[in-house]
Amino acid sequence: MAAENSSSNKLWGGRFTQKTATSVEDFTASVHYDRRLYRHDIEGSRAHAEMLADNGLLSEEELAAIVAGLAEIEAEIEAGTFTFQKSLEDIHMNIENALIARIGPAGAKLHSARSRNDQISLDLRLYLREQCDDIVALLVNLRRVLARLARGHLGVIMPGYTHLQRAQPVLLSHHLLAWSQMFTRDGDRLRDCRVRINQCPLGSAALAGSGLPIDREQVARRLEFGEITANSMDSAADRDFAIEFVSCCALIMTHLSRCAEELILWASSEFDFIEISDRFCTGSSIMPQKKNPDIAELVRGKSGRVIGSLMSLLVLVKGLPFTYNRDLQEDKEQVFDAVDTVRACLSIVAELLAEVSFKKKRLARAAGSGWLTATDLADYLVLKEVPFREAHGIVGRIVAHCVERSCELTDMELADLRNFSPLIDKDVFEILTVEGSVDSRISAGGTSLARVSEALAREEQALGMTS
Ligand code: ARG
């Protein structure tokens, strides 16, 4: 094999008389990160070679040599014995160069009707297709944890919040299933995004397509793509499949960050709703009493990285003239970082949640103070044909009265309540309890035990958790 740093080392050596400056090799190389795509690159090359052979562009012997050579290279990369050369820039040229060094002229035929422009798009699509599937599985795993918690705590009441002010009592299970809804949509979005990823660009070559007798459909079928890309120029220029994927990741991270924020609040002594297990907390190096929710904080913090990657990609692409520009090489690190971050966060949040313990008494006490059933009282008056706005005013005055006397609605005497509205009877005390309030929320999607039980059963069914 030619020595590193010599122009003859390059697969395009012909036009050049001087070797590339070492500083340029350092500056342009991507193989230290795009080597992650080796499996996809080799898989794509295999499919491409088979198609070339079927269309008379490679002999059966040449194809056999290519397939065997690629298998050896793959095994070496997997064993960690393959020498990557930064002078060969990227994963594509490292593999192709190694193949030529190994099998000679047959290897030099592999790049017929192909360019690195369609090759990198192919590799990235193959990689992201897998990542969609893996991340969907991680989302399902997280939803299973939430469904188990919801099942284990069915009936536990907590305050529901708006503006971070106690608003109305809800079931804890309802809250957990609300989180699940976000992750269900995230999975749907990834599946949808996968449809656009799952288009085969190979054969678009540099930008204009190929003059050689190739069969793009065959390659697409062989690699299990849904279809081929429609326009060779778009194939070389397009990165929106990657941007869309990272935007799905950014939204997952945004959702995880909201959960993390609530876990942090709930673990504080101000809320004191949960205990995060020791295994998922860290201590302070100076304050011996501290037990900090660092995992949740890091998840919240890491959302910034992925949102940042999305912004980087959008800015990266926005000013690019058609078709390929080397700028596009900058996409990989953002995509890989988004993948690694979202995977790590989905896994650790699922682990942490599985070991959270909820303080039922604290939750119930919090739900029982702060006039959380005021809306129920207004609804009670509505059922007695008081217009809602008027009922709202009456109950507002009752709450003001409670505030003044530092008491809860349930502490009021019937006679006092009747001073505000003679329509109030003693049956009012049933609806003023938090249990009564929760039970009354029977509208579709509401927090009554009946509705939440149905929702949980549906979720368990969707997740294959029913026995
Ligand atoms: N390493 C390149 C990238 O990531 C592969 C495509 C290079 N194509 C080219 N014409 N220089 O974008």
Short mmCIF file of C-alpha atoms and ligand atoms in Angstrom, two decimals:
data_model
loop_
_atom_site.label_atom_id
_atom_site.label_comp_id
_atom_site.label_asym_id
_atom_site.label_seq_id
_atom_site.Cartn_x
_atom_site.Cartn_y
_atom_site.Cartn_z
CA MET A 1 0.00 0.00 0.00
CA ALA A 2 1.23 3.49 -0.78
CA ALA A 3 2.74 5.43 2.09
CA GLU A 4 0.56 7.78 4.07
CA ASN A 5 0.76 11.45 3.08
CA SER A 6 1.70 10.80 -0.53
CA SER A 7 -0.59 11.94 -3.32
CA SER A 8 -0.52 8.45 -4.83
CA ASN A 9 -2.26 7.29 -1.68
CA LYS A 10 -5.36 9.12 -2.82
CA LEU A 11 -7.95 7.44 -4.96
CA TRP A 12 -8.03 10.49 -7.20
CA GLY A 13 -4.24 10.83 -7.57
CA GLY A 14 -4.18 11.41 -11.36
CA ARG A 15 -4.75 15.13 -11.53
CA PHE A 16 -2.43 16.09 -8.71
CA THR A 17 1.31 16.63 -8.84
CA GLN A 18 1.83 17.72 -5.25
CA LYS A 19 0.89 15.84 -2.15
CA THR A 20 -1.78 17.25 0.10
CA ALA A 21 -0.50 19.43 2.94
CA THR A 22 -0.61 17.59 6.25
CA SER A 23 -2.53 20.49 7.76
CA VAL A 24 -5.17 20.03 5.05
CA GLU A 25 -5.43 16.34 5.79
CA ASP A 26 -5.95 17.15 9.44
CA PHE A 27 -8.50 19.78 8.58
CA THR A 28 -10.57 17.80 6.09
CA ALA A 29 -10.51 14.31 7.59
CA SER A 30 -13.74 12.89 8.93
CA VAL A 31 -12.75 9.26 9.32
CA HIS A 32 -12.23 9.63 13.07
CA TYR A 33 -15.99 9.99 13.40
CA ASP A 34 -17.58 8.71 10.20
CA ARG A 35 -15.92 5.31 10.76
CA ARG A 36 -19.09 4.72 12.78
CA LEU A 37 -20.74 4.13 9.38
CA TYR A 38 -18.42 1.31 8.30
CA ARG A 39 -21.07 -1.41 8.43
CA HIS A 40 -23.51 0.63 6.40
CA ASP A 41 -20.83 1.62 3.91
CA ILE A 42 -19.89 -2.01 3.37
CA GLU A 43 -23.49 -3.15 3.14
CA GLY A 44 -24.11 -0.47 0.50
CA SER A 45 -20.99 -1.45 -1.44
CA ARG A 46 -22.03 -5.09 -1.47
CA ALA A 47 -25.46 -4.25 -2.86
CA HIS A 48 -23.92 -1.89 -5.41
CA ALA A 49 -21.40 -4.54 -6.55
CA GLU A 50 -24.12 -7.16 -6.98
CA MET A 51 -26.09 -4.75 -9.11
CA LEU A 52 -23.00 -3.91 -11.19
CA ALA A 53 -22.40 -7.63 -11.77
CA ASP A 54 -26.04 -8.27 -12.71
CA ASN A 55 -25.78 -5.51 -15.26
CA GLY A 56 -22.58 -6.67 -16.88
CA LEU A 57 -20.30 -4.10 -15.24
CA LEU A 58 -18.44 -6.68 -13.11
CA SER A 59 -17.67 -10.35 -13.82
CA GLU A 60 -18.79 -13.01 -11.36
CA GLU A 61 -15.15 -13.47 -10.30
CA GLU A 62 -14.73 -9.76 -9.71
CA LEU A 63 -17.92 -9.68 -7.67
CA ALA A 64 -16.78 -12.66 -5.60
CA ALA A 65 -13.43 -10.97 -4.93
CA ILE A 66 -15.17 -7.72 -3.90
CA VAL A 67 -17.61 -9.51 -1.59
CA ALA A 68 -14.82 -11.52 0.03
CA GLY A 69 -12.56 -8.49 0.35
CA LEU A 70 -15.31 -6.41 1.95
CA ALA A 71 -16.04 -9.21 4.41
CA GLU A 72 -12.38 -9.30 5.45
CA ILE A 73 -12.29 -5.55 5.89
CA GLU A 74 -15.47 -5.64 7.94
CA ALA A 75 -14.02 -8.35 10.17
CA GLU A 76 -10.82 -6.35 10.66
CA ILE A 77 -12.71 -3.20 11.58
CA GLU A 78 -14.78 -5.17 14.03
CA ALA A 79 -11.67 -6.76 15.53
CA GLY A 80 -10.03 -3.35 15.84
CA THR A 81 -7.10 -4.35 13.62
CA PHE A 82 -7.98 -2.18 10.63
CA THR A 83 -5.69 0.83 10.14
CA PHE A 84 -7.68 3.94 9.36
CA GLN A 85 -5.71 6.60 7.51
CA LYS A 86 -6.67 10.20 7.83
CA SER A 87 -4.94 10.92 4.51
CA LEU A 88 -7.81 8.94 3.00
CA GLU A 89 -10.22 11.42 4.53
CA ASP A 90 -13.32 9.43 5.19
CA ILE A 91 -14.73 5.99 5.78
CA HIS A 92 -15.62 5.55 2.11
CA MET A 93 -12.09 6.01 0.81
CA ASN A 94 -10.53 4.08 3.66
CA ILE A 95 -12.57 1.04 2.81
CA GLU A 96 -12.26 1.38 -0.96
CA ASN A 97 -8.52 1.88 -0.73
CA ALA A 98 -8.14 -1.17 1.50
CA LEU A 99 -10.21 -3.22 -0.94
CA ILE A 100 -8.04 -2.21 -3.90
CA ALA A 101 -4.89 -2.95 -1.90
CA ARG A 102 -6.29 -6.38 -1.14
CA ILE A 103 -7.88 -7.55 -4.39
CA GLY A 104 -6.40 -5.25 -7.04
CA PRO A 105 -8.21 -4.14 -10.23
CA ALA A 106 -11.59 -5.67 -9.32
CA GLY A 107 -11.67 -3.38 -6.30
CA ALA A 108 -10.99 -0.42 -8.52
CA LYS A 109 -14.20 -1.16 -10.43
CA LEU A 110 -16.46 -0.86 -7.37
CA HIS A 111 -16.84 2.89 -7.63
CA SER A 112 -18.36 2.71 -11.16
CA ALA A 113 -21.64 4.63 -11.33
CA ARG A 114 -21.17 5.85 -7.77
CA SER A 115 -19.87 8.95 -6.07
CA ARG A 116 -19.16 9.64 -2.44
CA ASN A 117 -22.05 12.06 -2.64
CA ASP A 118 -24.67 9.38 -3.12
CA GLN A 119 -22.60 7.00 -0.99
CA ILE A 120 -22.63 9.17 2.12
CA SER A 121 -26.32 9.88 1.73
CA LEU A 122 -26.90 6.12 1.48
CA ASP A 123 -24.75 5.33 4.52
CA LEU A 124 -26.42 7.97 6.64
CA ARG A 125 -29.87 6.80 5.60
CA LEU A 126 -29.03 3.18 6.45
CA TYR A 127 -27.65 4.28 9.81
CA LEU A 128 -30.57 6.55 10.68
CA ARG A 129 -33.10 3.93 9.65
CA GLU A 130 -31.65 1.65 12.33
CA GLN A 131 -31.53 4.46 14.83
CA CYS A 132 -35.22 5.21 14.27
CA ASP A 133 -36.03 1.61 15.11
CA ASP A 134 -33.78 1.55 18.17
CA ILE A 135 -35.08 4.84 19.55
CA VAL A 136 -38.68 3.78 18.99
CA ALA A 137 -37.86 0.67 21.07
CA LEU A 138 -36.36 2.86 23.82
CA LEU A 139 -39.49 5.01 23.81
CA VAL A 140 -41.62 1.88 24.16
CA ASN A 141 -39.44 0.75 27.06
CA LEU A 142 -39.95 4.10 28.80
CA ARG A 143 -43.71 3.91 28.25
CA ARG A 144 -43.72 0.43 29.78
CA VAL A 145 -42.04 1.78 32.91
CA LEU A 146 -44.62 4.56 33.10
CA ALA A 147 -47.49 2.11 32.58
CA ARG A 148 -46.17 -0.10 35.38
CA LEU A 149 -45.96 2.90 37.70
CA ALA A 150 -49.45 4.00 36.70
CA ARG A 151 -50.79 0.50 37.38
CA GLY A 152 -48.98 0.27 40.72
CA HIS A 153 -50.33 3.63 41.91
CA LEU A 154 -53.85 3.52 40.51
CA GLY A 155 -56.06 5.55 42.86
CA VAL A 156 -53.26 7.73 44.28
CA ILE A 157 -54.35 11.37 44.18
CA MET A 158 -52.06 14.36 43.74
CA PRO A 159 -52.50 18.02 42.91
CA GLY A 160 -52.56 18.87 39.22
CA TYR A 161 -50.94 22.20 38.40
CA THR A 162 -51.29 25.12 36.07
CA HIS A 163 -48.83 28.02 36.37
CA LEU A 164 -47.11 25.80 38.96
CA GLN A 165 -50.03 26.63 41.26
CA ARG A 166 -52.16 23.83 42.64
CA ALA A 167 -55.17 23.66 40.34
CA GLN A 168 -57.29 20.52 40.60
CA PRO A 169 -56.82 17.09 42.11
CA VAL A 170 -55.79 14.41 39.62
CA LEU A 171 -54.72 10.81 39.74
CA LEU A 172 -50.96 10.29 39.76
CA SER A 173 -51.56 7.63 37.11
CA HIS A 174 -53.22 10.25 34.94
CA HIS A 175 -50.14 12.42 35.23
CA LEU A 176 -47.82 9.53 34.35
CA LEU A 177 -49.97 8.61 31.37
CA ALA A 178 -49.84 12.25 30.26
CA TRP A 179 -46.08 11.85 30.00
CA SER A 180 -46.61 8.66 28.02
CA GLN A 181 -48.65 10.55 25.47
CA MET A 182 -45.63 12.70 24.62
CA PHE A 183 -43.47 9.65 24.11
CA THR A 184 -46.15 7.93 22.05
CA ARG A 185 -46.23 10.88 19.66
CA ASP A 186 -42.43 10.92 19.59
CA GLY A 187 -42.46 7.30 18.44
CA ASP A 188 -45.08 8.07 15.78
CA ARG A 189 -42.99 10.97 14.55
CA LEU A 190 -39.88 8.80 14.24
CA ARG A 191 -41.80 6.16 12.32
CA ASP A 192 -43.05 8.84 9.98
CA CYS A 193 -39.59 10.33 9.61
CA ARG A 194 -38.26 6.86 8.78
CA VAL A 195 -40.45 6.78 5.67
CA ARG A 196 -38.51 9.73 4.23
CA ILE A 197 -35.18 8.35 5.39
CA ASN A 198 -36.03 5.06 3.73
CA GLN A 199 -35.41 6.20 0.15
CA CYS A 200 -32.36 4.93 -1.72
CA PRO A 201 -30.14 7.62 -3.27
CA LEU A 202 -27.51 5.26 -4.71
CA GLY A 203 -26.98 5.59 -8.44
CA SER A 204 -27.57 9.33 -8.33
CA ALA A 205 -23.76 9.44 -8.54
CA ALA A 206 -22.18 12.87 -8.12
CA LEU A 207 -25.33 14.84 -8.96
CA ALA A 208 -26.47 14.03 -12.50
CA GLY A 209 -27.12 10.31 -12.39
CA SER A 210 -25.06 7.74 -14.29
CA GLY A 211 -24.55 6.97 -17.97
CA LEU A 212 -23.71 3.36 -17.15
CA PRO A 213 -26.41 0.69 -17.39
CA ILE A 214 -27.36 0.48 -13.72
CA ASP A 215 -30.53 -0.62 -11.93
CA ARG A 216 -31.27 1.65 -8.99
CA GLU A 217 -34.44 -0.21 -8.09
CA GLN A 218 -32.49 -3.43 -7.63
CA VAL A 219 -30.13 -1.80 -5.13
CA ALA A 220 -33.07 -0.27 -3.30
CA ARG A 221 -34.84 -3.62 -3.04
CA ARG A 222 -31.66 -5.39 -1.94
CA LEU A 223 -31.20 -2.85 0.87
CA GLU A 224 -34.88 -2.96 1.79
CA PHE A 225 -35.59 0.65 0.94
CA GLY A 226 -39.20 1.65 0.36
CA GLU A 227 -38.33 3.42 -2.89
CA ILE A 228 -35.55 5.23 -4.76
CA THR A 229 -35.03 8.99 -4.52
CA ALA A 230 -36.65 10.75 -7.46
CA ASN A 231 -34.06 13.33 -8.47
CA SER A 232 -30.30 12.83 -8.65
CA MET A 233 -29.53 16.47 -7.79
CA ASP A 234 -31.81 16.39 -4.77
CA SER A 235 -30.15 13.10 -3.73
CA ALA A 236 -26.76 14.79 -3.52
CA ALA A 237 -28.03 17.99 -1.90
CA ASP A 238 -30.66 16.70 0.53
CA ARG A 239 -30.05 16.46 4.22
CA ASP A 240 -33.56 17.15 5.39
CA PHE A 241 -34.00 13.47 6.26
CA ALA A 242 -31.22 13.96 8.84
CA ILE A 243 -32.57 17.30 10.00
CA GLU A 244 -36.01 15.80 10.47
CA PHE A 245 -34.49 12.95 12.45
CA VAL A 246 -32.59 15.35 14.73
CA SER A 247 -35.72 17.44 15.14
CA CYS A 248 -37.50 14.29 16.37
CA CYS A 249 -34.58 13.81 18.79
CA ALA A 250 -34.78 17.44 19.93
CA LEU A 251 -38.46 17.03 20.69
CA ILE A 252 -37.83 13.81 22.61
CA MET A 253 -35.19 15.65 24.63
CA THR A 254 -37.59 18.53 25.23
CA HIS A 255 -40.12 16.05 26.56
CA LEU A 256 -37.55 14.26 28.70
CA SER A 257 -36.45 17.64 30.01
CA ARG A 258 -39.98 18.47 31.15
CA CYS A 259 -40.22 15.14 32.97
CA ALA A 260 -36.78 15.74 34.47
CA GLU A 261 -37.85 19.19 35.65
CA GLU A 262 -40.88 17.73 37.40
CA LEU A 263 -38.82 14.99 39.00
CA ILE A 264 -36.41 17.62 40.31
CA LEU A 265 -39.27 19.68 41.73
CA TRP A 266 -40.98 16.65 43.23
CA ALA A 267 -37.75 15.50 44.88
CA SER A 268 -37.20 18.91 46.53
CA SER A 269 -38.16 19.32 50.19
CA GLU A 270 -40.54 22.06 49.02
CA PHE A 271 -42.65 19.48 47.17
CA ASP A 272 -41.42 16.28 48.80
CA PHE A 273 -43.57 14.10 46.54
CA ILE A 274 -40.96 11.50 45.61
CA GLU A 275 -37.83 9.79 46.77
CA ILE A 276 -35.34 9.06 44.01
CA SER A 277 -33.43 5.92 44.82
CA ASP A 278 -29.87 6.34 46.15
CA ARG A 279 -28.63 4.52 43.06
CA PHE A 280 -29.81 7.43 40.92
CA CYS A 281 -28.72 10.36 43.05
CA THR A 282 -25.38 11.91 43.89
CA GLY A 283 -24.05 13.57 47.01
CA SER A 284 -22.38 16.89 47.60
CA SER A 285 -18.63 17.09 48.15
CA ILE A 286 -19.12 19.65 50.92
CA MET A 287 -22.67 19.35 52.29
CA PRO A 288 -23.06 15.94 53.91
CA GLN A 289 -26.85 16.11 54.05
CA LYS A 290 -27.33 16.58 50.30
CA LYS A 291 -28.89 14.05 47.96
CA ASN A 292 -29.03 15.65 44.55
CA PRO A 293 -31.12 14.72 41.50
CA ASP A 294 -28.14 15.09 39.14
CA ILE A 295 -29.36 12.53 36.63
CA ALA A 296 -32.55 14.45 36.00
CA GLU A 297 -30.59 17.70 35.88
CA LEU A 298 -28.17 16.30 33.31
CA VAL A 299 -31.05 15.07 31.17
CA ARG A 300 -32.57 18.56 31.33
CA GLY A 301 -29.17 20.04 30.49
CA LYS A 302 -28.44 17.65 27.64
CA SER A 303 -31.62 18.72 25.90
CA GLY A 304 -29.67 21.87 25.02
CA ARG A 305 -27.07 19.87 23.10
CA VAL A 306 -29.63 18.19 20.87
CA ILE A 307 -31.62 21.37 20.28
CA GLY A 308 -28.23 22.93 19.44
CA SER A 309 -27.50 20.15 16.94
CA LEU A 310 -30.82 20.81 15.26
CA MET A 311 -29.98 24.50 14.97
CA SER A 312 -26.49 23.67 13.65
CA LEU A 313 -27.91 21.47 10.92
CA LEU A 314 -30.50 24.00 9.84
CA VAL A 315 -27.88 26.72 9.62
CA LEU A 316 -25.45 24.34 7.93
CA VAL A 317 -27.83 23.69 5.06
CA LYS A 318 -29.65 26.98 4.69
CA GLY A 319 -27.15 28.79 2.47
CA LEU A 320 -25.88 25.89 0.38
CA PRO A 321 -26.13 26.11 -3.39
CA PHE A 322 -27.20 22.87 -5.06
CA THR A 323 -25.93 20.18 -4.97
CA TYR A 324 -23.23 18.68 -2.74
CA ASN A 325 -20.87 20.95 -0.83
CA ARG A 326 -18.24 19.81 1.61
CA ASP A 327 -20.03 21.74 4.34
CA LEU A 328 -22.33 18.75 4.48
CA GLN A 329 -19.59 16.69 6.08
CA GLU A 330 -20.25 18.75 9.22
CA ASP A 331 -23.64 17.07 9.60
CA LYS A 332 -22.30 13.79 10.97
CA GLU A 333 -21.03 14.86 14.37
CA GLN A 334 -24.29 16.66 15.10
CA VAL A 335 -26.33 13.63 14.08
CA PHE A 336 -24.15 11.21 16.05
CA ASP A 337 -24.19 13.37 19.15
CA ALA A 338 -27.99 13.66 18.96
CA VAL A 339 -28.26 9.87 18.62
CA ASP A 340 -25.93 9.17 21.54
CA THR A 341 -27.55 11.77 23.77
CA VAL A 342 -31.14 10.79 23.15
CA ARG A 343 -30.39 7.10 23.55
CA ALA A 344 -28.51 7.60 26.80
CA CYS A 345 -31.20 9.87 28.23
CA LEU A 346 -34.10 7.61 27.29
CA SER A 347 -32.36 4.66 28.93
CA ILE A 348 -31.36 6.39 32.15
CA VAL A 349 -34.74 8.09 32.68
CA ALA A 350 -36.47 4.72 32.32
CA GLU A 351 -34.06 3.21 34.86
CA LEU A 352 -34.47 6.10 37.27
CA LEU A 353 -38.27 6.14 37.04
CA ALA A 354 -38.48 2.43 37.73
CA GLU A 355 -36.91 3.13 41.14
CA VAL A 356 -38.78 6.29 42.14
CA SER A 357 -40.99 5.96 45.18
CA PHE A 358 -44.01 8.21 45.50
CA LYS A 359 -44.95 9.61 48.91
CA LYS A 360 -48.66 8.95 48.83
CA LYS A 361 -49.49 10.78 52.06
CA ARG A 362 -47.64 13.90 50.95
CA LEU A 363 -49.37 13.80 47.59
CA ALA A 364 -52.79 13.42 49.21
CA ARG A 365 -52.13 16.20 51.71
CA ALA A 366 -51.01 18.54 48.94
CA ALA A 367 -54.12 17.72 46.91
CA GLY A 368 -56.30 18.42 49.97
CA SER A 369 -55.12 21.95 50.56
CA GLY A 370 -55.43 25.05 48.42
CA TRP A 371 -59.17 24.90 47.54
CA LEU A 372 -58.49 22.51 44.67
CA THR A 373 -62.17 21.56 44.48
CA ALA A 374 -63.38 25.11 43.83
CA THR A 375 -64.17 24.24 40.20
CA ASP A 376 -66.23 21.31 41.45
CA LEU A 377 -68.26 23.67 43.58
CA ALA A 378 -68.86 25.92 40.59
CA ASP A 379 -69.91 22.90 38.51
CA TYR A 380 -72.26 21.91 41.37
CA LEU A 381 -73.99 25.27 41.04
CA VAL A 382 -74.07 24.95 37.24
CA LEU A 383 -76.00 21.70 37.67
CA LYS A 384 -78.44 23.77 39.74
CA GLU A 385 -78.81 26.02 36.70
CA VAL A 386 -76.63 28.86 37.87
CA PRO A 387 -74.87 30.32 34.81
CA PHE A 388 -71.19 29.31 34.98
CA ARG A 389 -69.86 32.88 35.14
CA GLU A 390 -72.14 33.62 38.07
CA ALA A 391 -71.15 30.35 39.79
CA HIS A 392 -67.50 31.27 39.27
CA GLY A 393 -68.14 34.58 41.07
CA ILE A 394 -69.94 32.91 43.99
CA VAL A 395 -67.20 30.36 44.51
CA GLY A 396 -64.54 33.04 44.17
CA ARG A 397 -66.16 34.87 47.07
CA ILE A 398 -66.30 31.64 49.10
CA VAL A 399 -62.57 31.06 48.47
CA ALA A 400 -61.79 34.64 49.49
CA HIS A 401 -63.71 33.98 52.69
CA CYS A 402 -61.63 30.78 53.26
CA VAL A 403 -58.41 32.68 52.60
CA GLU A 404 -59.37 35.22 55.23
CA ARG A 405 -60.13 32.52 57.77
CA SER A 406 -57.23 30.27 56.71
CA CYS A 407 -59.50 27.31 56.14
CA GLU A 408 -60.28 24.83 53.38
CA LEU A 409 -63.61 24.51 51.55
CA THR A 410 -64.31 21.29 53.44
CA ASP A 411 -63.97 23.18 56.73
CA MET A 412 -66.96 25.39 55.92
CA GLU A 413 -70.32 24.89 57.64
CA LEU A 414 -73.33 24.36 55.40
CA ALA A 415 -74.96 27.49 56.83
CA ASP A 416 -71.91 29.57 55.92
CA LEU A 417 -71.91 28.18 52.41
CA ARG A 418 -75.61 28.94 52.03
CA ASN A 419 -74.87 32.58 52.81
CA PHE A 420 -73.16 32.68 49.43
CA SER A 421 -75.87 30.69 47.62
CA PRO A 422 -79.07 29.24 49.01
CA LEU A 423 -78.86 26.57 46.27
CA ILE A 424 -76.08 24.82 48.17
CA ASP A 425 -77.28 21.73 50.05
CA LYS A 426 -75.56 19.20 52.30
CA ASP A 427 -74.77 16.95 49.31
CA VAL A 428 -72.15 19.58 48.46
CA PHE A 429 -69.71 17.94 50.87
CA GLU A 430 -69.46 14.86 48.63
CA ILE A 431 -68.17 16.92 45.74
CA LEU A 432 -65.84 19.02 47.88
CA THR A 433 -63.59 16.07 48.71
CA VAL A 434 -60.62 15.39 46.45
CA GLU A 435 -61.85 11.85 45.85
CA GLY A 436 -65.27 13.16 44.82
CA SER A 437 -63.64 15.69 42.56
CA VAL A 438 -61.46 13.13 40.82
CA ASP A 439 -64.32 10.66 40.47
CA SER A 440 -66.53 13.26 38.85
CA ARG A 441 -64.09 13.89 35.98
CA ILE A 442 -65.64 11.29 33.74
CA SER A 443 -65.37 13.17 30.45
CA ALA A 444 -63.31 11.35 27.81
CA GLY A 445 -59.64 11.75 28.65
CA GLY A 446 -60.48 12.96 32.17
CA THR A 447 -58.90 11.99 35.47
CA SER A 448 -61.67 9.87 37.03
CA LEU A 449 -60.63 6.39 38.04
CA ALA A 450 -62.96 4.99 35.40
CA ARG A 451 -61.39 6.94 32.54
CA VAL A 452 -57.81 6.47 33.74
CA SER A 453 -58.35 2.71 34.14
CA GLU A 454 -59.54 2.55 30.55
CA ALA A 455 -56.64 4.67 29.34
CA LEU A 456 -54.16 2.52 31.23
CA ALA A 457 -55.68 -0.68 29.83
CA ARG A 458 -55.39 0.76 26.31
CA GLU A 459 -51.77 1.72 26.93
CA GLU A 460 -50.91 -1.70 28.34
CA GLN A 461 -52.55 -3.31 25.36
CA ALA A 462 -50.65 -1.11 22.92
CA LEU A 463 -47.42 -2.04 24.71
CA GLY A 464 -48.19 -5.75 24.76
CA MET A 465 -48.30 -5.77 28.56
CA THR A 466 -51.56 -7.63 28.98
CA SER A 467 -51.23 -11.21 30.09
N1 ARG B 1 -16.91 12.72 3.80
C1 ARG B 1 -17.85 13.34 2.91
C2 ARG B 1 -19.07 13.84 3.67
O1 ARG B 1 -19.23 13.48 4.76
C3 ARG B 1 -18.29 12.34 1.89
C4 ARG B 1 -18.68 12.97 0.58
C5 ARG B 1 -17.51 13.65 0.00
N2 ARG B 1 -17.79 14.07 -1.34
C6 ARG B 1 -16.99 14.94 -1.97
N3 ARG B 1 -17.32 15.23 -3.16
N4 ARG B 1 -15.96 15.48 -1.40
O2 ARG B 1 -19.83 14.62 3.20
#
